[in-house]
XYZ file of C-alpha atoms in Angstrom:
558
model
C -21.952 -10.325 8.327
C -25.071 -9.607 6.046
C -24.612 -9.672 2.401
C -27.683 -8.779 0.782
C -28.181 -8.653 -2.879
C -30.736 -8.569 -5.473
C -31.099 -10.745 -7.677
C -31.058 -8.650 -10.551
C -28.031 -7.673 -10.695
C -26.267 -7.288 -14.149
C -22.660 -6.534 -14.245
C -20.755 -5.867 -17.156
C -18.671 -8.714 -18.874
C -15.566 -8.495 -20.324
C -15.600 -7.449 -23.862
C -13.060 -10.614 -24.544
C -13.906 -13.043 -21.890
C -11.098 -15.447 -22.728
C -8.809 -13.198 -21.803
C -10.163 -12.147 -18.483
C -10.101 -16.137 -17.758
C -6.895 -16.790 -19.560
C -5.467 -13.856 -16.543
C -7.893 -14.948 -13.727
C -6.277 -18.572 -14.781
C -2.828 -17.926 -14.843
C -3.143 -16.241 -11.292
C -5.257 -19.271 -9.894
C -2.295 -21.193 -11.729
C 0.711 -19.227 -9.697
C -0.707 -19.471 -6.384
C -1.587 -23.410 -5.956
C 1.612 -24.088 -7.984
C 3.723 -22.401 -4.608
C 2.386 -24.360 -1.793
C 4.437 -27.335 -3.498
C 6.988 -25.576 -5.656
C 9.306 -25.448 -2.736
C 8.912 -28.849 -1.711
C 11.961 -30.217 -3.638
C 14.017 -27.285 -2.031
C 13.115 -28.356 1.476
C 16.659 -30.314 1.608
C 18.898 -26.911 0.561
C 16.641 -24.624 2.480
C 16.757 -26.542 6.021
C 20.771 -27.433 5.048
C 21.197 -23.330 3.987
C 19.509 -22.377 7.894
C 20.716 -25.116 9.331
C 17.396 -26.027 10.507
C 15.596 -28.906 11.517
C 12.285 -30.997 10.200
C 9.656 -28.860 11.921
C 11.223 -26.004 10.708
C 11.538 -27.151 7.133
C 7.581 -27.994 6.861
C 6.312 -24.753 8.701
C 8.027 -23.211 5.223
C 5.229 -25.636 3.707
C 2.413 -24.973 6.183
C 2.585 -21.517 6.683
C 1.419 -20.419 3.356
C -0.949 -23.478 3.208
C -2.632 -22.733 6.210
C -2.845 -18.379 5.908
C -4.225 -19.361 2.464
C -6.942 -22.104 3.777
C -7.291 -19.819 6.869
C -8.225 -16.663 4.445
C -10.252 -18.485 2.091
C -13.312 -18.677 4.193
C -13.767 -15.270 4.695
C -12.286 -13.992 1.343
C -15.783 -14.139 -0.346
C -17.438 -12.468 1.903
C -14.705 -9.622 1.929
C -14.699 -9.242 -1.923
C -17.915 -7.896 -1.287
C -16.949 -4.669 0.522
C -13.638 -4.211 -1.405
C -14.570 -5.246 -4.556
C -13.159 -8.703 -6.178
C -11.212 -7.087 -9.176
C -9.512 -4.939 -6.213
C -9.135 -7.548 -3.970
C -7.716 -9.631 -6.605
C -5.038 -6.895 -6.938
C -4.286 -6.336 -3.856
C -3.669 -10.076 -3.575
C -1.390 -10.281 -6.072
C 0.663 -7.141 -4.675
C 0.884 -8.756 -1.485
C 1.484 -11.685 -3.052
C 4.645 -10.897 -5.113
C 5.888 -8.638 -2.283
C 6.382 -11.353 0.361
C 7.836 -13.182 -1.999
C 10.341 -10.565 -2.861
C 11.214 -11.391 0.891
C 10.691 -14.657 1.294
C 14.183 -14.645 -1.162
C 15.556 -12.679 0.907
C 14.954 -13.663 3.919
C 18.070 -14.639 6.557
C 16.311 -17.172 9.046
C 13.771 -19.390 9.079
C 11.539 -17.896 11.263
C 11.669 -14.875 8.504
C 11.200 -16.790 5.542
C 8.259 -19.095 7.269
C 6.577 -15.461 8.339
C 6.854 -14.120 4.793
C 5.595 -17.715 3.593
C 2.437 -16.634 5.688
C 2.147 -13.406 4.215
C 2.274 -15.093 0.733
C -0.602 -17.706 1.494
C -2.581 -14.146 2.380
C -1.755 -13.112 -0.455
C -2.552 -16.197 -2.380
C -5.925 -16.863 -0.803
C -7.417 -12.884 -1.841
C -6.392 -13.619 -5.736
C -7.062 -17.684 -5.280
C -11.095 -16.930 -3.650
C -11.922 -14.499 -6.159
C -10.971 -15.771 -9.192
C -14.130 -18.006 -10.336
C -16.646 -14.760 -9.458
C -14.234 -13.109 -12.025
C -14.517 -15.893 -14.616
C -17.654 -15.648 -14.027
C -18.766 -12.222 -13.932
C -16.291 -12.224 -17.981
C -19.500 -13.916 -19.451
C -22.523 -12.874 -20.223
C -25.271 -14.456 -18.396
C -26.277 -16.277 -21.710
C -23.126 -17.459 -22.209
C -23.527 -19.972 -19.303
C -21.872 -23.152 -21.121
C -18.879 -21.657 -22.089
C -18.833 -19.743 -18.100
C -19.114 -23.002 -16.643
C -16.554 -24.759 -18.643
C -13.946 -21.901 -18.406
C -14.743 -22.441 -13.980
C -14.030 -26.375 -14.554
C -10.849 -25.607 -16.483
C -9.245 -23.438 -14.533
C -10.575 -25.175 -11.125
C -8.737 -28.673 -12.612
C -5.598 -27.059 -14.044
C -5.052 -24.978 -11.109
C -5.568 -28.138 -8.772
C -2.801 -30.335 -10.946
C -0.615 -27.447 -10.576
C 0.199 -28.433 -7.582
C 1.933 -31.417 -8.839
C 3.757 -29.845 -11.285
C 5.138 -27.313 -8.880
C 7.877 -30.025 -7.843
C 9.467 -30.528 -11.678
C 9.014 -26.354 -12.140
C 11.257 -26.157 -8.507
C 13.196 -29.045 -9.463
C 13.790 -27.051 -13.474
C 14.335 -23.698 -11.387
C 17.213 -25.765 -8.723
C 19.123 -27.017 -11.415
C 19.029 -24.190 -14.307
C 19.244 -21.437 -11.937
C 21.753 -19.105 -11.217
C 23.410 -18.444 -7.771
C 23.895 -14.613 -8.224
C 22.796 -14.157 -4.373
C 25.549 -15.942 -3.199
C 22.491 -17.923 -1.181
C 22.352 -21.068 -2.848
C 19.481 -20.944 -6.069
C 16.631 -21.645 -4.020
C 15.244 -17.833 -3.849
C 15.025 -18.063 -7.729
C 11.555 -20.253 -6.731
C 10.040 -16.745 -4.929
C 12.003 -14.255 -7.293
C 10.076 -15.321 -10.153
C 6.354 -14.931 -8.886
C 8.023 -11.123 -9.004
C 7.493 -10.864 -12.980
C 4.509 -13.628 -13.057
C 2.715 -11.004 -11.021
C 3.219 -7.816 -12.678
C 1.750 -9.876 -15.980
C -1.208 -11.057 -14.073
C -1.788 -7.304 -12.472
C -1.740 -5.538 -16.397
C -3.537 -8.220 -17.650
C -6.228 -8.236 -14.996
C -6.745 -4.417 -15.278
C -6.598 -4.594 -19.187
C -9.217 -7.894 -19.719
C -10.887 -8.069 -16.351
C -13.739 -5.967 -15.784
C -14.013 -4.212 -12.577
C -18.020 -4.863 -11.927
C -17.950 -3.446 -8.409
C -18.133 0.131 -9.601
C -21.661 -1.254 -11.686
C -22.813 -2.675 -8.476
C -22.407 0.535 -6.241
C -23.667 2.246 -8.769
C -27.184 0.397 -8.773
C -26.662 0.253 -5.321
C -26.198 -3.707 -5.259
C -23.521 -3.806 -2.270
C -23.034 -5.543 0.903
C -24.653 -4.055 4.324
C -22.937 -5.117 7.764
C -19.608 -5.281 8.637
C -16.780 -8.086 7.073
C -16.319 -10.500 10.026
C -12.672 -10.255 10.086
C -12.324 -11.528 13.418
C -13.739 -15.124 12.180
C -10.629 -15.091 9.911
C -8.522 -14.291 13.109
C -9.459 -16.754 15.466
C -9.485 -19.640 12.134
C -5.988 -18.488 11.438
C -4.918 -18.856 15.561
C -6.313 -22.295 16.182
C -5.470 -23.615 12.755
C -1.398 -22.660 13.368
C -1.879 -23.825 16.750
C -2.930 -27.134 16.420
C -0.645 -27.771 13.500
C 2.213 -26.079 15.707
C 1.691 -29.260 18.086
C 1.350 -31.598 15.248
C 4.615 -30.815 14.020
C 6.934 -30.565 16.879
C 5.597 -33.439 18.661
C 7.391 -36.092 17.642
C 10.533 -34.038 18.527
C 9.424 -32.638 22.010
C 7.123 -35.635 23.475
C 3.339 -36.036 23.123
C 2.844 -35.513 26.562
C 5.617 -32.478 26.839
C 3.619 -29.281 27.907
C 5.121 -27.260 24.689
C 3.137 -30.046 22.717
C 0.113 -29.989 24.753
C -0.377 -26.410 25.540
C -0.640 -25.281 22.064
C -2.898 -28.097 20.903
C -5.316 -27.039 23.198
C -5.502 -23.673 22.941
C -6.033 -24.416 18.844
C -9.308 -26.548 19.930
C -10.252 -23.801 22.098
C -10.229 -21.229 19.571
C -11.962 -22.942 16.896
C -14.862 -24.174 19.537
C -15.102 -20.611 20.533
C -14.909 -19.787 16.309
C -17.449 -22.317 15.553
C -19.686 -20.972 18.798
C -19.994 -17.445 17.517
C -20.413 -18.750 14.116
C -23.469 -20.928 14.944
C -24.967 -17.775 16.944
C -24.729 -15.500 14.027
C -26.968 -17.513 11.776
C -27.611 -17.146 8.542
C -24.866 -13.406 8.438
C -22.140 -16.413 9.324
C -18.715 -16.393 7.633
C -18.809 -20.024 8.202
C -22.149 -21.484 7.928
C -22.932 -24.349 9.835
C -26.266 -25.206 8.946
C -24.904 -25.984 5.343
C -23.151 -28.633 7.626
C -26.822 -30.310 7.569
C -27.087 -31.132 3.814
C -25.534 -34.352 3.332
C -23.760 -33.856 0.116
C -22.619 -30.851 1.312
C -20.509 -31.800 4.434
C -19.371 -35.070 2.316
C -17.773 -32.779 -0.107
C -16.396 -30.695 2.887
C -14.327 -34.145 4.268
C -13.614 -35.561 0.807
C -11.820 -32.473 -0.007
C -10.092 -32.437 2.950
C -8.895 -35.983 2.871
C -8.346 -36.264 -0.951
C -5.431 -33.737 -0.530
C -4.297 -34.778 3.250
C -3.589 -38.144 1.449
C -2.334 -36.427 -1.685
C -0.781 -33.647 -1.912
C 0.247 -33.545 2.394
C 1.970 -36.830 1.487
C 3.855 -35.446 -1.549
C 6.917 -34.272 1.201
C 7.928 -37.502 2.037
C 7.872 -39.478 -0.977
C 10.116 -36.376 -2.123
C 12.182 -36.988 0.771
C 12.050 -40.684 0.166
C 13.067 -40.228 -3.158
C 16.412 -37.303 -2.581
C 17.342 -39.581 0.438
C 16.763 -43.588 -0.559
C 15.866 -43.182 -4.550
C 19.128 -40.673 -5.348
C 17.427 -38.710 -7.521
C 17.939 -34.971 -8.701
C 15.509 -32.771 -8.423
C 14.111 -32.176 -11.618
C 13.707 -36.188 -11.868
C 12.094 -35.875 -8.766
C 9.592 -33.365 -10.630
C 9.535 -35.347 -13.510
C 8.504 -38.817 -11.049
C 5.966 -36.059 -9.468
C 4.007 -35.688 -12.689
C 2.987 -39.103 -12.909
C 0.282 -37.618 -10.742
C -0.507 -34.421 -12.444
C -0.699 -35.654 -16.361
C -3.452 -38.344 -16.291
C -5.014 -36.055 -13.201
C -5.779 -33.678 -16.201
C -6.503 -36.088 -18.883
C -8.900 -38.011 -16.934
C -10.578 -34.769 -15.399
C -10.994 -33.712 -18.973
C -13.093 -37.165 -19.878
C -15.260 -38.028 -16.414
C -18.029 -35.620 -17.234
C -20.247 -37.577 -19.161
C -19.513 -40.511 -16.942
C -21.034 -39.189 -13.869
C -24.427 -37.973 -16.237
C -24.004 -41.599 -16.846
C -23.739 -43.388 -13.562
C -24.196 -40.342 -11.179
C -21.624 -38.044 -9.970
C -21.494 -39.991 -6.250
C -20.397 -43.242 -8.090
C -17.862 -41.570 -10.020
C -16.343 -39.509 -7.030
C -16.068 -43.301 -5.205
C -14.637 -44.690 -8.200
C -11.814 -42.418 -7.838
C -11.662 -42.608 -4.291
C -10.960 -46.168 -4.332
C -8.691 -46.011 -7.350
C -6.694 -43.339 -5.011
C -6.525 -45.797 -1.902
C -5.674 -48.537 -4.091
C -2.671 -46.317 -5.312
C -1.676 -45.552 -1.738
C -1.643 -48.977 -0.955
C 0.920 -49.697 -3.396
C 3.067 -47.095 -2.127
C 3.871 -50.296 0.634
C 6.568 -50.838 -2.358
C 8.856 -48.492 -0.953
C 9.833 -50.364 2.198
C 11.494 -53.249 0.271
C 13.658 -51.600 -2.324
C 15.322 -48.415 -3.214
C 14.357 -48.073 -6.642
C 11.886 -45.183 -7.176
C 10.177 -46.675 -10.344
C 8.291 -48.518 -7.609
C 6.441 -45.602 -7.024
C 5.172 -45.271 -10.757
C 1.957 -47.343 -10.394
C 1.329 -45.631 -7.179
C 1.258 -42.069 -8.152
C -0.434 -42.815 -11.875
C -3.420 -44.464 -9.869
C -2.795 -41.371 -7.619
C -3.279 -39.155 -10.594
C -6.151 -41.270 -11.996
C -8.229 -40.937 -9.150
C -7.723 -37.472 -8.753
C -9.029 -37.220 -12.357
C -12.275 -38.259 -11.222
C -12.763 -36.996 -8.189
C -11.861 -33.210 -8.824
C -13.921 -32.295 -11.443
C -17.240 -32.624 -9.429
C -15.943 -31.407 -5.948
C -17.128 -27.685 -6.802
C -19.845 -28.689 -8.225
C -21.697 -30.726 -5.477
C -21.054 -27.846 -3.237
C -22.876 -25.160 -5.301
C -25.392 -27.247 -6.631
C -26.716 -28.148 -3.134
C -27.144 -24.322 -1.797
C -29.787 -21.650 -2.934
C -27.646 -19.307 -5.512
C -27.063 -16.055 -2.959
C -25.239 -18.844 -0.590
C -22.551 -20.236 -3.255
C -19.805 -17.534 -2.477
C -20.157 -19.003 1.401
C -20.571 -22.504 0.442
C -17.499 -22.116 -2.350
C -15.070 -20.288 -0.239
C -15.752 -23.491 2.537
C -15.227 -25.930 -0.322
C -12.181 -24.568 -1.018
C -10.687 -23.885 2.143
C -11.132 -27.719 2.750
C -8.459 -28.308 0.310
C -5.400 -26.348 1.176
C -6.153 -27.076 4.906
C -6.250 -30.788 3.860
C -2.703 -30.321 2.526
C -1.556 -28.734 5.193
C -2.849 -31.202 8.194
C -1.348 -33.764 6.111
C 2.163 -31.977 6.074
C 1.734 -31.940 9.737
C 0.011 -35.471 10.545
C 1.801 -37.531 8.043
C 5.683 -36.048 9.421
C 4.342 -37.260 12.841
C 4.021 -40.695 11.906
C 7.350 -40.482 9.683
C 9.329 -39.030 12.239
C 8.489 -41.190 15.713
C 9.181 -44.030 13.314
C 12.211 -42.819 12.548
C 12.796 -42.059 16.137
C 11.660 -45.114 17.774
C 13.689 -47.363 15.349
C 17.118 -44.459 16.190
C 16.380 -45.146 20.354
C 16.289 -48.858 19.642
C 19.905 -48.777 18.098
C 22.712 -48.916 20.407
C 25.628 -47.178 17.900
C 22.731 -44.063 17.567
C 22.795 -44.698 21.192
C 26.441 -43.807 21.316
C 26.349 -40.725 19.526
C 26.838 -37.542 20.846
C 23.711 -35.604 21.124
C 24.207 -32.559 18.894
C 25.138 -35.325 16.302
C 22.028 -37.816 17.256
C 19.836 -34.481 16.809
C 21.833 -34.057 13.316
C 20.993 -37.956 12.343
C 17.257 -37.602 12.976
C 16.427 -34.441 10.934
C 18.702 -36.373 8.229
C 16.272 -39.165 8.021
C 13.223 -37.693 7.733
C 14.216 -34.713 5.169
C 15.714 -36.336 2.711
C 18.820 -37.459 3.173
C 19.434 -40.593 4.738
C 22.043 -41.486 2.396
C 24.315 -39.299 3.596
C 24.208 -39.842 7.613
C 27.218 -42.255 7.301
C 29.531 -39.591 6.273
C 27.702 -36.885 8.850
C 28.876 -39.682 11.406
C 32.182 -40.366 9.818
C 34.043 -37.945 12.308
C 33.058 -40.055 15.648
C 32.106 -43.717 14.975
C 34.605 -46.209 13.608
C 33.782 -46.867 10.002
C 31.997 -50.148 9.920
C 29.652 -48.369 12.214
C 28.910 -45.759 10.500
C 27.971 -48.117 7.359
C 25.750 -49.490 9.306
C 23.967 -46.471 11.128
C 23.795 -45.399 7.481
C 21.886 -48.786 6.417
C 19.341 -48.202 9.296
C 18.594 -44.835 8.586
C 17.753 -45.607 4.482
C 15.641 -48.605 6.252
C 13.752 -46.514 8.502
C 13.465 -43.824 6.116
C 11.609 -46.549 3.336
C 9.933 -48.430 6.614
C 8.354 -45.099 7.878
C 7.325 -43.445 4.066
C 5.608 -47.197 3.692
C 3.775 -46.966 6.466
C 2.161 -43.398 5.679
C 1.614 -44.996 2.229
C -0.366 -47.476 3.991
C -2.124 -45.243 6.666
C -3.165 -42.891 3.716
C -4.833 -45.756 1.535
C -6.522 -46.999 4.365
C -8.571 -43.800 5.522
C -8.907 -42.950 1.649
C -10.388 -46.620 1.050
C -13.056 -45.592 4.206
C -13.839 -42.480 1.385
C -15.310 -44.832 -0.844
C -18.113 -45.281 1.169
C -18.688 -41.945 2.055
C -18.781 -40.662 -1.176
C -21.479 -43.551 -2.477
C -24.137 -42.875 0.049
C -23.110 -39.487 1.265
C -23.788 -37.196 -1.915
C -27.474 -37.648 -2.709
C -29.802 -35.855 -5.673
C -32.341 -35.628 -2.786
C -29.989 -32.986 -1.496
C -29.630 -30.819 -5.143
C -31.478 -27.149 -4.201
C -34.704 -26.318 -6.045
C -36.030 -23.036 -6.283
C -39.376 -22.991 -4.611
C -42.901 -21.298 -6.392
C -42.065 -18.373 -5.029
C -38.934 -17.919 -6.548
C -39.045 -14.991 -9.442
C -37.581 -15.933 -12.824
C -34.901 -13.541 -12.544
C -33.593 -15.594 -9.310
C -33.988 -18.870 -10.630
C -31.570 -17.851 -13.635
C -29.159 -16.510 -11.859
C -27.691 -20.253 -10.844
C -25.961 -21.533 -13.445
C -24.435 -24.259 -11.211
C -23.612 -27.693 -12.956
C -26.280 -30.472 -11.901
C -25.657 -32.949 -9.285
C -26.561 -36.427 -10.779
C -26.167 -39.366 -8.518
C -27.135 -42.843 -8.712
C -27.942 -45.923 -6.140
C -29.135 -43.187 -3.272
């Protein structure tokens, strides 16, 4: 699609900017909080449908992957529709599939209305820093840029407080629905919503109306079908992911979908490369070296993060006993120093260069990981505290630049492309992680079952019971599950194995994490490079050399 603008441009800013970012915020807030809110209802959810694993983390994955899926092309589509519209009709979407998502009376429903919501999440979530930004005046580019940061790092730590906020909801909650309380964690995004809509249409400004009006609008077409075939490949690669521990890696209900999902995105990424520079995705940003490193350290940083999050809640309802708002409570040991030490690594990387800072907290992140190995030898969860404070700490210093890098390194009319890639790398991150790190958890868990001669003499709608137990959080309870057909001694013991395999297999993701994340390091020292920073040429008019604002890229040691 072509997008052409000039660059003079001048749309009107909010009369009270705060306020327009204080909304935009909230919203950006609301949706990244929701892709791990549920995560401490997985247990009552999957017990309410009586469903299994796969099922449980599609609820996850769905509205991770329709709001990664979305956010490449979201940009690029605010430009026809407008973002203040966009952003509104994100937000109805939004709170409308989660009306249903409560209501919903399968799984397949409410993982289909978790897709709806991710939709939904990505139109609000990939407009909101042009909003922010568009709220200031041009002048006004210090306090612009630092209302972007804030709201980029508090919406990012939201995600690990979205456990304790489920965990507060599960246990305060009333069960007026007769459905259990987990709905309350989609009812409320009902009245969030309707806040963020009037205070968006009271403090934002809508600058597309300016922009028509001068005749500053996008030409082509929006290259919706980019979104479509990114949406396909990316559900059907994670669809074999997820179900094939349970089915086989070499069953043809594993291997069929994974390769169609490669298909589509070669054929995705073909038509991409042939469009050039009108791309949705644009590949020949893939050839600036800071750019593509901030592409895979985004995508790792939360596949080792945040897509691990799942199973050390699992780890900690099933081996650690623990409620779930002390399982939020454990959770933000990651979030609170994430936000204290985002707030103080700024004039460290001016300092020592933003690459060195970004492998500092790579490495303080796989060091964290690593520790997570504690888990396999006891059942007390405080052995996860150093783990997810270094968790949190590297986070801290890693986040803060990601955006940054990306826009710094592109010329100023390609940062809504280059942003809306940046940030799709995240959630899709999260959501491969979901999917890759339950593979390894599960065939431990299933390997270790096969090896076991009492599993052995279960019956098989019981054995199928026993290995969902293990790997969603409650391997505590298999013993009584079991109670009913193996002598009592047996069961006992069954129940030993499975808290054993349950600590065993969340160790060794631990330990797989750390070690790709320590690989990071490396990547992050010699891959983002102040060679790479763009630099408007002599040919570039004054007018387009102010209009990037973007944060310098400082790096060190090149």
């Amino acid at each position: 699609m072509s997008t052409n603008t000039t660059s003079t441009r001048t749309p009107k800013h909010a009369p009270n900017p705060v306020w327009a970012a204080i909304f935009v915020g909230l919203s950006t807030i609301i949706m990244t909080l929701d892709s791990t809110i549920v995560n401490v209802a997985l247990p009552s959810i999957a017990d309410y449908f009586n469903s299994p694993l796969s099922s449980a983390q599609w609820v996850i994955n769905a509205y991770t992957l329709a709001f990664a899926s979305l956010l490449l092309g979201v940009g690029a589509i605010s430009d026809f529709w407008g973002r203040r519209p966009l952003f509104l009709a994100g937000h109805i979407v939004f709170m409308l599939s989660s009306l249903a998502c409560a209501f919903a009376s399968s799984t397949s429903g409410l993982v289909i209305f978790r897709g709806l919501q991710g939709f939904g999440a990505a139109m609000v979530f990939g407009t909101c820093i042009p909003l922010i930004a568009d709220a200031y005046a041009k002048e006004d580019s210090a306090r612009r840029n630092r209302a972007i940061g804030l709201s980029m790092t508090v919406s990012v730590a939201a995600m690990a407080f979205g456990p304790l906020v489920g965990g507060i909801i599960l246990q305060t909650a009333d069960d007026f629905l007769g459905r259990g309380v987990w709905p309350w964690l989609f009812l409320i995004n009902v009245p969030l919503g309707l806040i963020c809509i009037i205070g968006t249409l009271i403090a934002v400004p809508n600058t597309y109306k300016k922009l028509r009006a001068e005749g500053v609008t996008a030409q082509g077409k929006a290259d919706y079908l980019t979104v479509l075939y990114t949406v396909i490949g990316l559900f059907a690669i994670n669809y074999a992911i997820l179900y094939g521990p349970q089915r086989g890696w070499g069953n043809w209900k594993t291997i069929v979908p994974f390769i169609v999902g490669i298909i589509v995105m070669a054929v995705m990424i073909w038509r991409q490369k042939h469009k050039g520079d009108e791309a949705l995705l644009n590949l020949n940003m893939f050839k600036i070296p800071s750019y593509s490193t901030v592409i895979v350290l985004g995508f790792i940083s939360k596949l080792m993060s945040f897509g691990l999050f799942s199973y050390i809640i699992y780890w900690l309802f099933g081996v650690g006993q623990r409620t779930p708002i002390q399982i939020g409570a454990i959770i933000m040991l990651v979030a609170v120093p994430m936000i204290v030490v985002a707030g103080m690594v700024g004039p460290l990387g001016k300092k020592i260069g933003a690459n060195n800072v970004v492998a500092i907290g790579m490495g303080i992140s796989a060091v964290g990981l690593i520790v997570g190995l504690a888990v396999n030898y006891t059942t007390n969860w405080t052995v996860l505290i150093p783990a997810l404070l270094l968790l949190g700490i590297g986070g801290g210093f890693v986040t803060p630049f990601m955006m940054d890098i990306a826009v710094s390194v592109v010329p100023p009319q390609k940062s809504g492309v280059a942003t809306g890639m940046a940030n799709a790398a995240m959630p899709l991150g999260t959501a491969t992680g979901v999917a890759v790190n339950g593979a390894i958890l599960a065939s431990h868990v299933n390997n270790g079952l096969d090896d076991n001669s009492i599993f052995a003499s279960l019956p098989a709608d019981k054995a199928s019971i026993v290995r969902d137990m293990v790997s969603t959080g409650a391997a505590d309870k298999v013993g009584g599950k079991v109670a009913d057909v193996l002598p009592t001694d047996q069961a006992h013991a069954l129940n030993d194995l499975a808290i054993h395999l349950c600590s065993q297999g969340t160790a060794i993701v631990f330990v797989v994490c750390g070690v790709v994340t320590f690989l990071t390091v490396f990547l992050s020292k010699w891959g983002i490079r102040e060679s790479d920073r763009w630099q408007p040429d002599s040919a570039t008019s004054d007018a387009d050399a102010a209009s990037s604002d973007t944060a310098g890229l400082q790096t060190s040691g090149d």
